[in-house]
Coordinates of N, CA and C in Angstrom, one line a residue:
M43 N 1.0 -109.2 200.4 CA -0.3 -109.7 200.1 C -1.1 -109.8 201.4
K44 N -2.3 -109.3 201.5 CA -3.0 -109.2 202.7 C -3.5 -110.6 203.1
K45 N -3.5 -110.9 204.4 CA -3.9 -112.2 204.9 C -5.3 -112.5 204.6
S46 N -6.2 -111.5 204.7 CA -7.6 -111.8 204.4 C -7.8 -112.3 203.0
F47 N -7.0 -111.7 202.0 CA -7.1 -112.1 200.6 C -6.6 -113.6 200.5
I48 N -5.5 -113.9 201.2 CA -4.9 -115.2 201.2 C -5.9 -116.2 201.7
F49 N -6.6 -115.9 202.8 CA -7.5 -116.9 203.3 C -8.7 -117.1 202.4
I50 N -9.1 -116.0 201.7 CA -10.2 -116.2 200.7 C -9.7 -117.1 199.5
L51 N -8.5 -116.9 199.1 CA -7.9 -117.8 198.1 C -7.9 -119.2 198.6
L52 N -7.5 -119.4 199.8 CA -7.4 -120.8 200.4 C -8.8 -121.5 200.3
I53 N -9.8 -120.8 200.7 CA -11.2 -121.3 200.7 C -11.6 -121.6 199.3
L54 N -11.3 -120.7 198.3 CA -11.7 -120.9 196.9 C -11.0 -122.1 196.3
F55 N -9.7 -122.2 196.6 CA -8.9 -123.3 196.0 C -9.2 -124.6 196.7
T56 N -9.8 -124.6 197.9 CA -10.2 -125.8 198.6 C -11.5 -126.3 198.0
L57 N -12.4 -125.5 197.4 CA -13.7 -125.9 197.0 C -13.7 -127.2 196.1
P58 N -12.8 -127.3 195.1 CA -12.8 -128.5 194.3 C -12.6 -129.8 195.1
A59 N -11.9 -129.7 196.2 CA -11.6 -130.9 197.0 C -12.8 -131.4 197.7
I60 N -13.8 -130.4 198.0 CA -14.9 -130.8 198.8 C -16.2 -130.7 198.0
L61 N -16.1 -130.4 196.8 CA -17.3 -130.3 195.9 C -18.2 -131.5 196.0
A62 N -17.6 -132.7 195.9 CA -18.4 -133.9 195.8 C -19.2 -134.1 197.1
L63 N -18.7 -133.5 198.2 CA -19.4 -133.7 199.5 C -20.7 -132.8 199.6
T64 N -20.8 -131.8 198.7 CA -21.9 -130.9 198.8 C -23.1 -131.4 198.0
K65 N -22.9 -132.5 197.3 CA -24.0 -133.1 196.5 C -24.9 -134.0 197.4
S66 N -26.1 -134.3 196.9 CA -27.0 -135.1 197.6 C -26.5 -136.5 197.7
G67 N -27.0 -137.2 198.7 CA -26.5 -138.6 199.0 C -25.3 -138.6 199.8
F68 N -24.7 -139.8 200.0 CA -23.5 -140.0 200.8 C -22.6 -140.8 200.0
P69 N -21.3 -140.4 199.8 CA -20.3 -141.1 199.0 C -20.0 -142.5 199.6
A70 N -20.0 -143.5 198.8 CA -19.7 -144.8 199.3 C -18.2 -144.9 199.6
S71 N -17.9 -145.5 200.7 CA -16.5 -145.7 201.1 C -16.4 -146.8 202.1
H72 N -15.2 -147.2 202.5 CA -14.9 -148.3 203.4 C -15.7 -148.1 204.7
D73 N -15.4 -147.0 205.4 CA -16.0 -146.8 206.7 C -16.9 -145.6 206.8
G74 N -17.2 -144.9 205.7 CA -18.0 -143.7 205.8 C -19.4 -144.0 206.4
E75 N -20.0 -145.0 205.8 CA -21.4 -145.4 206.3 C -21.3 -145.8 207.8
W76 N -20.2 -146.4 208.2 CA -20.1 -146.8 209.6 C -20.0 -145.6 210.5
M77 N -19.3 -144.5 210.0 CA -19.2 -143.3 210.8 C -20.6 -142.7 211.0
V78 N -21.5 -142.8 210.0 CA -22.8 -142.3 210.2 C -23.6 -143.1 211.2
I79 N -23.4 -144.4 211.2 CA -24.1 -145.3 212.2 C -23.6 -145.0 213.6
R80 N -22.2 -144.9 213.7 CA -21.6 -144.6 215.0 C -22.0 -143.2 215.5
L81 N -22.1 -142.3 214.6 CA -22.5 -140.9 215.1 C -23.9 -141.0 215.7
S82 N -24.8 -141.7 215.0 CA -26.2 -141.9 215.5 C -26.2 -142.6 216.9
A83 N -25.3 -143.6 217.1 CA -25.2 -144.2 218.4 C -24.6 -143.3 219.4
F84 N -23.6 -142.5 219.0 CA -22.9 -141.6 219.8 C -24.0 -140.5 220.3
H85 N -24.8 -140.0 219.4 CA -25.8 -139.1 219.8 C -26.8 -139.7 220.8
Q86 N -27.2 -140.9 220.6 CA -28.1 -141.6 221.5 C -27.5 -141.7 222.9
S87 N -26.2 -142.0 222.9 CA -25.6 -142.2 224.2 C -25.5 -140.8 224.9
L88 N -25.2 -139.8 224.2 CA -25.2 -138.4 224.8 C -26.6 -138.1 225.3
R89 N -27.6 -138.4 224.5 CA -28.9 -138.0 224.9 C -29.4 -138.8 226.1
D90 N -28.8 -140.0 226.3 CA -29.1 -140.8 227.5 C -28.3 -140.4 228.7
G91 N -27.4 -139.4 228.6 CA -26.8 -138.8 229.7 C -25.3 -139.2 229.9
Q92 N -24.7 -139.9 228.9 CA -23.3 -140.3 229.0 C -22.4 -139.1 228.7
F93 N -21.5 -138.8 229.5 CA -20.4 -137.8 229.1 C -19.2 -138.0 230.0
P94 N -18.1 -138.3 229.5 CA -17.9 -138.6 228.0 C -18.5 -139.9 227.6
V95 N -18.8 -140.0 226.4 CA -19.4 -141.2 225.8 C -18.4 -142.3 225.7
R96 N -18.8 -143.5 226.3 CA -17.9 -144.7 226.2 C -18.7 -145.9 225.7
W97 N -19.9 -146.0 226.0 CA -20.7 -147.2 225.7 C -21.8 -147.0 224.7
S98 N -21.9 -147.8 223.7 CA -23.1 -147.7 222.8 C -24.0 -148.9 223.1
A99 N -25.2 -148.6 223.6 CA -26.1 -149.7 224.0 C -26.8 -150.3 222.8
R100 N -26.9 -149.5 221.7 CA -27.7 -150.0 220.5 C -26.9 -150.9 219.6
L101 N -25.6 -150.6 219.5 CA -24.8 -151.4 218.5 C -24.5 -152.8 219.0
N102 N -23.8 -153.6 218.1 CA -23.5 -155.0 218.4 C -24.8 -155.8 218.6
N103 N -25.7 -155.6 217.6 CA -27.0 -156.3 217.6 C -27.8 -156.1 218.9
G104 N -27.7 -154.9 219.5 CA -28.5 -154.6 220.6 C -27.9 -155.0 221.9
Y105 N -26.8 -155.7 221.9 CA -26.1 -156.1 223.1 C -25.2 -155.0 223.7
G106 N -24.8 -154.1 222.8 CA -24.0 -153.0 223.2 C -22.5 -153.3 223.4
Y107 N -21.6 -152.4 223.2 CA -20.2 -152.6 223.4 C -19.5 -151.2 223.6
P108 N -18.3 -151.2 224.2 CA -17.7 -150.0 224.5 C -16.8 -149.4 223.4
V109 N -17.5 -149.2 222.2 CA -16.7 -148.8 221.0 C -16.1 -147.4 221.3
F110 N -16.8 -146.5 222.0 CA -16.2 -145.2 222.1 C -15.2 -145.1 223.2
N111 N -15.0 -146.2 223.9 CA -13.9 -146.3 224.9 C -12.5 -146.4 224.2
F112 N -12.6 -146.9 222.9 CA -11.3 -147.2 222.2 C -11.3 -146.4 220.8
L113 N -12.4 -146.0 220.3 CA -12.5 -145.3 219.0 C -12.3 -143.8 219.3
Y114 N -11.4 -143.2 218.5 CA -11.2 -141.7 218.6 C -12.5 -140.9 218.8
P115 N -12.6 -140.1 219.8 CA -13.9 -139.5 220.1 C -14.1 -138.1 219.5
L116 N -13.1 -137.3 219.2 CA -13.3 -135.9 218.8 C -14.1 -135.8 217.6
P117 N -13.9 -136.6 216.5 CA -14.8 -136.4 215.3 C -16.3 -136.5 215.6
F118 N -16.6 -137.3 216.6 CA -18.0 -137.5 216.9 C -18.6 -136.3 217.7
Y119 N -17.8 -135.7 218.5 CA -18.2 -134.5 219.2 C -18.4 -133.4 218.2
V120 N -17.5 -133.3 217.2 CA -17.7 -132.3 216.2 C -18.9 -132.6 215.3
G121 N -19.1 -133.9 215.0 CA -20.2 -134.4 214.2 C -21.5 -134.1 215.0
E122 N -21.5 -134.2 216.3 CA -22.7 -133.9 217.1 C -23.1 -132.5 217.0
F123 N -22.1 -131.6 216.9 CA -22.4 -130.2 216.7 C -23.1 -129.9 215.4
F124 N -22.6 -130.5 214.4 CA -23.3 -130.3 213.1 C -24.6 -131.0 213.0
Y125 N -24.8 -132.1 213.7 CA -26.1 -132.8 213.8 C -27.1 -131.9 214.4
L126 N -26.7 -131.2 215.5 CA -27.7 -130.3 216.1 C -28.1 -129.1 215.2
I127 N -27.3 -128.8 214.2 CA -27.6 -127.7 213.3 C -28.5 -128.3 212.1
F128 N -28.1 -129.4 211.6 CA -28.8 -129.9 210.3 C -29.8 -131.0 210.6
H129 N -29.7 -131.7 211.8 CA -30.6 -132.8 212.2 C -30.6 -134.0 211.2
Q130 N -29.4 -134.2 210.5 CA -29.2 -135.4 209.7 C -27.8 -135.9 209.9
F131 N -27.7 -137.2 210.2 CA -26.4 -137.7 210.5 C -25.5 -137.7 209.3
T132 N -26.0 -138.0 208.1 CA -25.2 -138.1 206.9 C -24.6 -136.7 206.6
I133 N -25.4 -135.7 206.7 CA -25.0 -134.3 206.5 C -24.0 -133.9 207.5
A134 N -24.2 -134.3 208.8 CA -23.2 -133.9 209.8 C -21.8 -134.5 209.5
I135 N -21.8 -135.8 209.1 CA -20.5 -136.4 208.8 C -19.8 -135.7 207.6
K136 N -20.6 -135.4 206.6 CA -20.0 -134.7 205.5 C -19.5 -133.3 205.8
W137 N -20.1 -132.6 206.8 CA -19.7 -131.3 207.2 C -18.4 -131.4 208.0
V138 N -18.2 -132.5 208.7 CA -16.9 -132.7 209.4 C -15.8 -132.8 208.4
F139 N -16.0 -133.6 207.3 CA -15.0 -133.7 206.3 C -14.8 -132.4 205.6
I140 N -15.8 -131.6 205.3 CA -15.7 -130.3 204.6 C -14.9 -129.4 205.5
V141 N -15.3 -129.2 206.7 CA -14.6 -128.3 207.6 C -13.2 -128.7 207.9
A142 N -12.9 -130.0 208.0 CA -11.6 -130.5 208.3 C -10.7 -130.2 207.1
T143 N -11.2 -130.4 205.9 CA -10.3 -130.1 204.7 C -10.0 -128.6 204.6
S144 N -10.9 -127.8 204.8 CA -10.7 -126.3 204.7 C -9.8 -125.8 205.8
A145 N -10.1 -126.3 207.0 CA -9.3 -125.9 208.2 C -7.9 -126.4 208.1
S146 N -7.7 -127.6 207.5 CA -6.3 -128.1 207.3 C -5.5 -127.2 206.5
A147 N -6.1 -126.7 205.4 CA -5.4 -125.7 204.5 C -5.0 -124.5 205.3
V148 N -5.9 -124.0 206.1 CA -5.7 -122.7 206.9 C -4.5 -122.9 207.9
T149 N -4.6 -124.0 208.7 CA -3.6 -124.2 209.7 C -2.2 -124.5 209.1
M150 N -2.2 -125.2 208.0 CA -0.9 -125.4 207.3 C -0.3 -124.1 206.8
F151 N -1.2 -123.2 206.2 CA -0.7 -121.9 205.8 C -0.1 -121.1 206.9
I152 N -0.8 -121.1 208.1 CA -0.4 -120.3 209.2 C 1.0 -120.8 209.7
W153 N 1.2 -122.1 209.7 CA 2.5 -122.6 210.1 C 3.6 -122.2 209.1
L154 N 3.3 -122.5 207.8 CA 4.3 -122.2 206.8 C 4.6 -120.8 206.7
K155 N 3.7 -119.9 207.0 CA 3.9 -118.5 206.9 C 5.0 -118.0 207.9
H156 N 5.2 -118.8 208.9 CA 6.3 -118.5 209.9 C 7.7 -118.7 209.3
H157 N 7.7 -119.4 208.1 CA 9.0 -119.8 207.6 C 9.2 -119.3 206.1
F158 N 8.1 -119.0 205.4 CA 8.2 -118.6 204.0 C 7.3 -117.4 203.8
K159 N 7.4 -116.8 202.6 CA 6.5 -115.7 202.2 C 5.1 -116.3 201.9
S160 N 4.2 -115.4 201.6 CA 2.8 -115.8 201.4 C 2.5 -116.8 200.3
L161 N 3.1 -116.6 199.1 CA 2.8 -117.5 198.0 C 3.4 -118.9 198.2
P162 N 4.6 -119.0 198.7 CA 5.1 -120.4 199.0 C 4.3 -121.1 200.1
A163 N 3.9 -120.3 201.1 CA 3.0 -120.8 202.1 C 1.7 -121.3 201.6
L164 N 1.1 -120.5 200.7 CA -0.2 -120.8 200.0 C 0.0 -122.1 199.2
A165 N 1.1 -122.2 198.5 CA 1.3 -123.4 197.7 C 1.5 -124.6 198.6
G166 N 2.2 -124.5 199.7 CA 2.4 -125.6 200.6 C 1.1 -126.1 201.2
A167 N 0.2 -125.1 201.6 CA -1.1 -125.4 202.2 C -2.0 -126.2 201.2
L168 N -1.9 -125.8 199.9 CA -2.8 -126.5 198.9 C -2.2 -127.9 198.7
L169 N -0.9 -128.0 198.6 CA -0.3 -129.3 198.5 C -0.7 -130.2 199.6
Y170 N -0.8 -129.7 200.8 CA -1.1 -130.4 202.0 C -2.5 -131.1 201.9
I171 N -3.5 -130.3 201.3 CA -4.8 -130.9 201.2 C -5.1 -131.7 199.9
Y172 N -4.2 -131.4 198.9 CA -4.5 -132.1 197.6 C -3.5 -133.3 197.4
T173 N -2.9 -133.7 198.5 CA -2.2 -135.0 198.4 C -3.1 -136.1 198.3
P174 N -2.8 -137.2 197.6 CA -3.7 -138.3 197.4 C -4.1 -139.0 198.7
Y175 N -3.3 -138.9 199.7 CA -3.6 -139.6 201.0 C -4.9 -139.0 201.6
L176 N -5.0 -137.7 201.7 CA -6.2 -137.1 202.3 C -7.4 -137.4 201.4
F177 N -7.3 -137.4 200.1 CA -8.4 -137.8 199.3 C -8.9 -139.2 199.5
V178 N -7.9 -140.1 199.7 CA -8.2 -141.5 200.0 C -8.9 -141.6 201.3
D179 N -8.5 -140.8 202.3 CA -9.1 -140.8 203.6 C -10.6 -140.4 203.5
I180 N -10.9 -139.4 202.7 CA -12.2 -138.9 202.6 C -13.1 -139.7 201.7
Y181 N -12.6 -140.0 200.5 CA -13.5 -140.6 199.5 C -13.4 -142.1 199.3
V182 N -12.3 -142.7 199.8 CA -12.1 -144.2 199.7 C -12.3 -144.8 201.1
R183 N -11.5 -144.4 202.0 CA -11.5 -145.1 203.3 C -12.6 -144.5 204.2
G184 N -13.0 -143.3 204.0 CA -14.0 -142.7 204.9 C -13.6 -142.5 206.3
S185 N -12.3 -142.2 206.4 CA -11.7 -142.1 207.8 C -11.8 -140.7 208.3
I186 N -12.9 -140.4 209.1 CA -13.2 -139.1 209.5 C -12.2 -138.7 210.6
G187 N -11.6 -139.6 211.3 CA -10.7 -139.3 212.4 C -9.4 -138.8 211.8
E188 N -8.9 -139.4 210.8 CA -7.6 -139.0 210.1 C -7.8 -137.6 209.4
A189 N -9.0 -137.5 208.8 CA -9.2 -136.2 208.1 C -9.2 -135.0 209.1
L190 N -9.8 -135.2 210.2 CA -9.8 -134.2 211.3 C -8.5 -134.0 211.9
G191 N -7.7 -135.1 212.0 CA -6.4 -135.0 212.6 C -5.5 -134.1 211.8
F192 N -5.6 -134.0 210.5 CA -4.7 -133.2 209.7 C -4.9 -131.7 210.0
V193 N -6.0 -131.3 210.7 CA -6.2 -129.9 211.1 C -5.1 -129.5 212.1
F194 N -4.8 -130.4 213.0 CA -4.1 -130.0 214.2 C -2.6 -130.3 214.1
V195 N -2.2 -131.1 213.1 CA -0.8 -131.4 213.0 C 0.1 -130.1 212.7
P196 N -0.3 -129.2 211.8 CA 0.5 -128.0 211.6 C 0.6 -127.2 212.8
L197 N -0.5 -127.2 213.6 CA -0.5 -126.4 214.8 C 0.5 -126.8 215.9
I198 N 0.7 -128.2 215.9 CA 1.7 -128.7 216.9 C 3.1 -128.2 216.5
F199 N 3.4 -128.2 215.2 CA 4.7 -127.7 214.7 C 4.8 -126.2 214.9
L200 N 3.7 -125.5 214.7 CA 3.7 -124.1 214.9 C 4.0 -123.8 216.4
S201 N 3.4 -124.5 217.3 CA 3.6 -124.3 218.7 C 5.1 -124.5 219.1
V202 N 5.8 -125.4 218.4 CA 7.2 -125.7 218.7 C 8.0 -124.4 218.3
D203 N 7.6 -123.8 217.2 CA 8.3 -122.6 216.7 C 8.1 -121.4 217.7
L204 N 7.0 -121.5 218.4 CA 6.7 -120.4 219.3 C 7.3 -120.5 220.7
L205 N 7.8 -121.7 221.0 CA 8.3 -122.0 222.4 C 9.5 -121.1 222.8
T206 N 10.2 -120.6 221.9 CA 11.3 -119.7 222.3 C 10.9 -118.3 222.4
K207 N 10.2 -117.7 221.4 CA 9.9 -116.3 221.5 C 8.6 -116.0 222.3
K208 N 7.6 -116.9 222.1 CA 6.3 -116.7 222.9 C 6.0 -118.0 223.6
P209 N 6.7 -118.4 224.6 CA 6.6 -119.7 225.2 C 5.2 -120.0 225.8
K210 N 4.6 -119.0 226.4 CA 3.3 -119.3 227.0 C 2.2 -119.6 225.9
L211 N 2.3 -118.8 224.8 CA 1.4 -119.1 223.7 C 1.7 -120.4 223.1
G212 N 3.0 -120.7 222.9 CA 3.4 -122.0 222.3 C 2.9 -123.2 223.1
I213 N 3.0 -123.1 224.5 CA 2.6 -124.1 225.3 C 1.1 -124.4 225.2
V214 N 0.3 -123.3 225.2 CA -1.1 -123.4 225.1 C -1.6 -124.0 223.8
I215 N -1.1 -123.4 222.7 CA -1.4 -124.0 221.4 C -1.0 -125.4 221.2
G216 N 0.2 -125.7 221.7 CA 0.8 -127.0 221.5 C 0.0 -128.1 222.4
A217 N -0.3 -127.7 223.6 CA -1.0 -128.7 224.5 C -2.4 -129.0 223.9
L218 N -3.1 -127.9 223.5 CA -4.5 -128.1 222.9 C -4.4 -128.9 221.6
S219 N -3.4 -128.6 220.8 CA -3.3 -129.3 219.5 C -2.8 -130.7 219.7
A220 N -1.9 -131.0 220.6 CA -1.5 -132.4 220.8 C -2.6 -133.2 221.3
A221 N -3.4 -132.6 222.3 CA -4.6 -133.4 222.8 C -5.6 -133.6 221.7
A222 N -5.9 -132.6 220.9 CA -6.8 -132.7 219.8 C -6.4 -133.7 218.7
T223 N -5.1 -133.8 218.5 CA -4.5 -134.8 217.5 C -4.7 -136.2 218.0
I224 N -4.4 -136.4 219.3 CA -4.6 -137.7 219.9 C -6.1 -138.1 219.9
L225 N -7.0 -137.2 220.2 CA -8.4 -137.5 220.2 C -9.0 -137.6 218.9
S226 N -8.3 -137.1 217.8 CA -8.9 -137.2 216.5 C -8.7 -138.6 215.9
H227 N -7.5 -139.2 216.1 CA -7.2 -140.5 215.6 C -6.1 -141.1 216.4
N228 N -6.3 -142.3 216.9 CA -5.3 -143.0 217.8 C -3.9 -143.0 217.1
V229 N -3.8 -143.3 215.8 CA -2.5 -143.4 215.1 C -1.8 -142.1 215.0
F230 N -2.6 -141.0 215.1 CA -1.9 -139.7 214.9 C -1.0 -139.2 216.0
I231 N -1.0 -140.0 217.1 CA 0.0 -139.7 218.1 C 1.4 -139.7 217.6
I232 N 1.6 -140.4 216.4 CA 3.0 -140.4 215.8 C 3.4 -139.0 215.5
F233 N 2.5 -138.1 215.1 CA 2.8 -136.7 214.8 C 3.2 -135.9 216.0
V234 N 2.7 -136.3 217.2 CA 3.1 -135.6 218.4 C 4.6 -136.0 218.7
F235 N 5.0 -137.3 218.4 CA 6.4 -137.7 218.6 C 7.3 -137.0 217.6
L236 N 6.8 -136.9 216.3 CA 7.6 -136.2 215.3 C 7.8 -134.7 215.6
A237 N 6.8 -134.1 216.2 CA 6.9 -132.7 216.6 C 7.9 -132.6 217.7
A238 N 7.9 -133.6 218.6 CA 8.9 -133.5 219.7 C 10.3 -133.7 219.1
V239 N 10.5 -134.5 218.2 CA 11.8 -134.7 217.5 C 12.2 -133.4 216.8
Y240 N 11.2 -132.8 216.1 CA 11.5 -131.5 215.5 C 11.9 -130.4 216.5
A241 N 11.3 -130.4 217.6 CA 11.7 -129.5 218.7 C 13.1 -129.7 219.2
L242 N 13.4 -131.0 219.4 CA 14.7 -131.3 219.9 C 15.8 -130.9 218.9
V243 N 15.5 -130.9 217.7 CA 16.5 -130.6 216.6 C 16.6 -129.1 216.4
T244 N 15.5 -128.4 216.5 CA 15.5 -127.0 216.2 C 15.6 -126.0 217.4
L245 N 15.1 -126.4 218.5 CA 15.1 -125.5 219.7 C 16.4 -125.6 220.5
P246 N 16.7 -124.5 221.1 CA 17.9 -124.5 222.1 C 17.5 -125.3 223.3
H247 N 18.5 -125.7 224.0 CA 18.3 -126.6 225.2 C 17.3 -125.9 226.2
R248 N 17.4 -124.6 226.4 CA 16.6 -123.9 227.4 C 15.1 -124.0 227.1
A249 N 14.7 -124.3 225.8 CA 13.3 -124.4 225.5 C 12.8 -125.8 225.6
W250 N 13.7 -126.8 225.9 CA 13.2 -128.2 226.0 C 12.2 -128.3 227.2
W251 N 12.5 -127.5 228.3 CA 11.6 -127.6 229.4 C 10.2 -127.2 229.0
N252 N 10.0 -126.2 228.2 CA 8.7 -125.7 227.7 C 8.1 -126.8 226.9
L253 N 8.9 -127.5 226.1 CA 8.4 -128.6 225.3 C 7.8 -129.7 226.2
G254 N 8.5 -130.0 227.3 CA 8.0 -131.0 228.2 C 6.7 -130.7 228.8
I255 N 6.6 -129.4 229.2 CA 5.4 -128.9 229.8 C 4.2 -129.0 228.8
M256 N 4.5 -128.6 227.6 CA 3.5 -128.6 226.5 C 3.0 -130.0 226.3
L257 N 3.9 -131.0 226.2 CA 3.5 -132.4 225.9 C 2.8 -133.0 227.1
A258 N 3.2 -132.6 228.3 CA 2.6 -133.2 229.5 C 1.1 -132.7 229.7
I259 N 0.9 -131.4 229.4 CA -0.5 -130.9 229.5 C -1.3 -131.5 228.4
G260 N -0.8 -131.6 227.2 CA -1.5 -132.3 226.1 C -1.9 -133.7 226.4
A261 N -1.0 -134.4 227.0 CA -1.3 -135.8 227.4 C -2.3 -135.8 228.5
A262 N -2.3 -134.9 229.5 CA -3.2 -134.8 230.5 C -4.6 -134.5 230.0
L263 N -4.7 -133.6 229.1 CA -6.0 -133.2 228.5 C -6.7 -134.3 227.8
S264 N -5.9 -135.2 227.2 CA -6.5 -136.3 226.5 C -6.5 -137.6 227.3
A265 N -6.1 -137.5 228.5 CA -5.9 -138.8 229.3 C -7.3 -139.4 229.6
Y266 N -8.4 -138.7 229.6 CA -9.7 -139.2 229.9 C -10.0 -140.3 228.8
F267 N -9.4 -140.2 227.6 CA -9.6 -141.2 226.6 C -8.6 -142.3 226.6
W268 N -7.3 -141.9 226.5 CA -6.3 -142.9 226.3 C -5.9 -143.7 227.5
L269 N -6.1 -143.1 228.7 CA -5.8 -143.9 229.9 C -6.8 -145.1 230.1
P270 N -8.1 -144.8 230.1 CA -9.0 -146.0 230.2 C -8.8 -147.0 229.1
A271 N -8.6 -146.5 227.9 CA -8.4 -147.4 226.7 C -7.2 -148.3 227.0
I272 N -6.1 -147.8 227.5 CA -5.0 -148.7 227.8 C -5.2 -149.6 228.9
A273 N -5.9 -149.1 230.0 CA -6.1 -149.9 231.2 C -7.1 -151.0 230.9
E274 N -8.0 -150.8 230.0 CA -9.1 -151.8 229.7 C -8.8 -152.6 228.5
L275 N -7.6 -152.4 227.9 CA -7.3 -153.2 226.7 C -7.2 -154.7 226.9
K276 N -6.9 -155.0 228.2 CA -6.8 -156.5 228.5 C -8.1 -157.2 228.4
F277 N -9.2 -156.4 228.4 CA -10.5 -157.0 228.4 C -11.0 -157.2 226.9
V278 N -10.2 -156.8 226.0 CA -10.7 -156.8 224.6 C -10.0 -158.0 223.9
R279 N -10.9 -158.7 223.1 CA -10.4 -159.9 222.4 C -10.8 -159.7 220.9
A280 N -9.8 -159.9 220.0 CA -10.0 -159.7 218.6 C -10.8 -160.9 218.1

């Protein structure tokens, strides 16, 4: 079965999962509306010259606070891209959810295709996006960070599979995916550790060095976010 046809099927089968996001208005959820507000604050900070964005001067009743110093930043950079296209924050947030859902199906298919034939890989990719947890993230919790993080998790495991036969490619994909996973949602760092365990179980000892390089580069690429967050955590009071 041709890959182009498989990818068309993936997009078609993904449509029911994102159909509600194409309608007018914004779905009510726990944090979805907050993501719209924070994206607008993020945009204002970028417009004021902050890069990377750490401080929101408008939020917290106008007193400002360093929300983006601790809140996962990647979804807002992606949201900013869509805002520049559509010029509406609600539409931008919905497009992050839409693209994240479709891209998650594609990346999972790509990884599974390394282990199975096309149809089982297609079934696994659809199961990945039609699990209740992802639907809860999008339509109940409004967790844009977790929804985006699901895009990169399969790529981390794919990179582990590549570390023996194509080590350079595996290191590059793995480092970028690990960094993107951490920047998508703080909690998703657990998948980086799970990928490391997967690598230690499946890879020969000679490939462990490549694994270490991959994880070190991924940590370095995302250090601009997690290092200040850890260092300044002592200044935060719940």
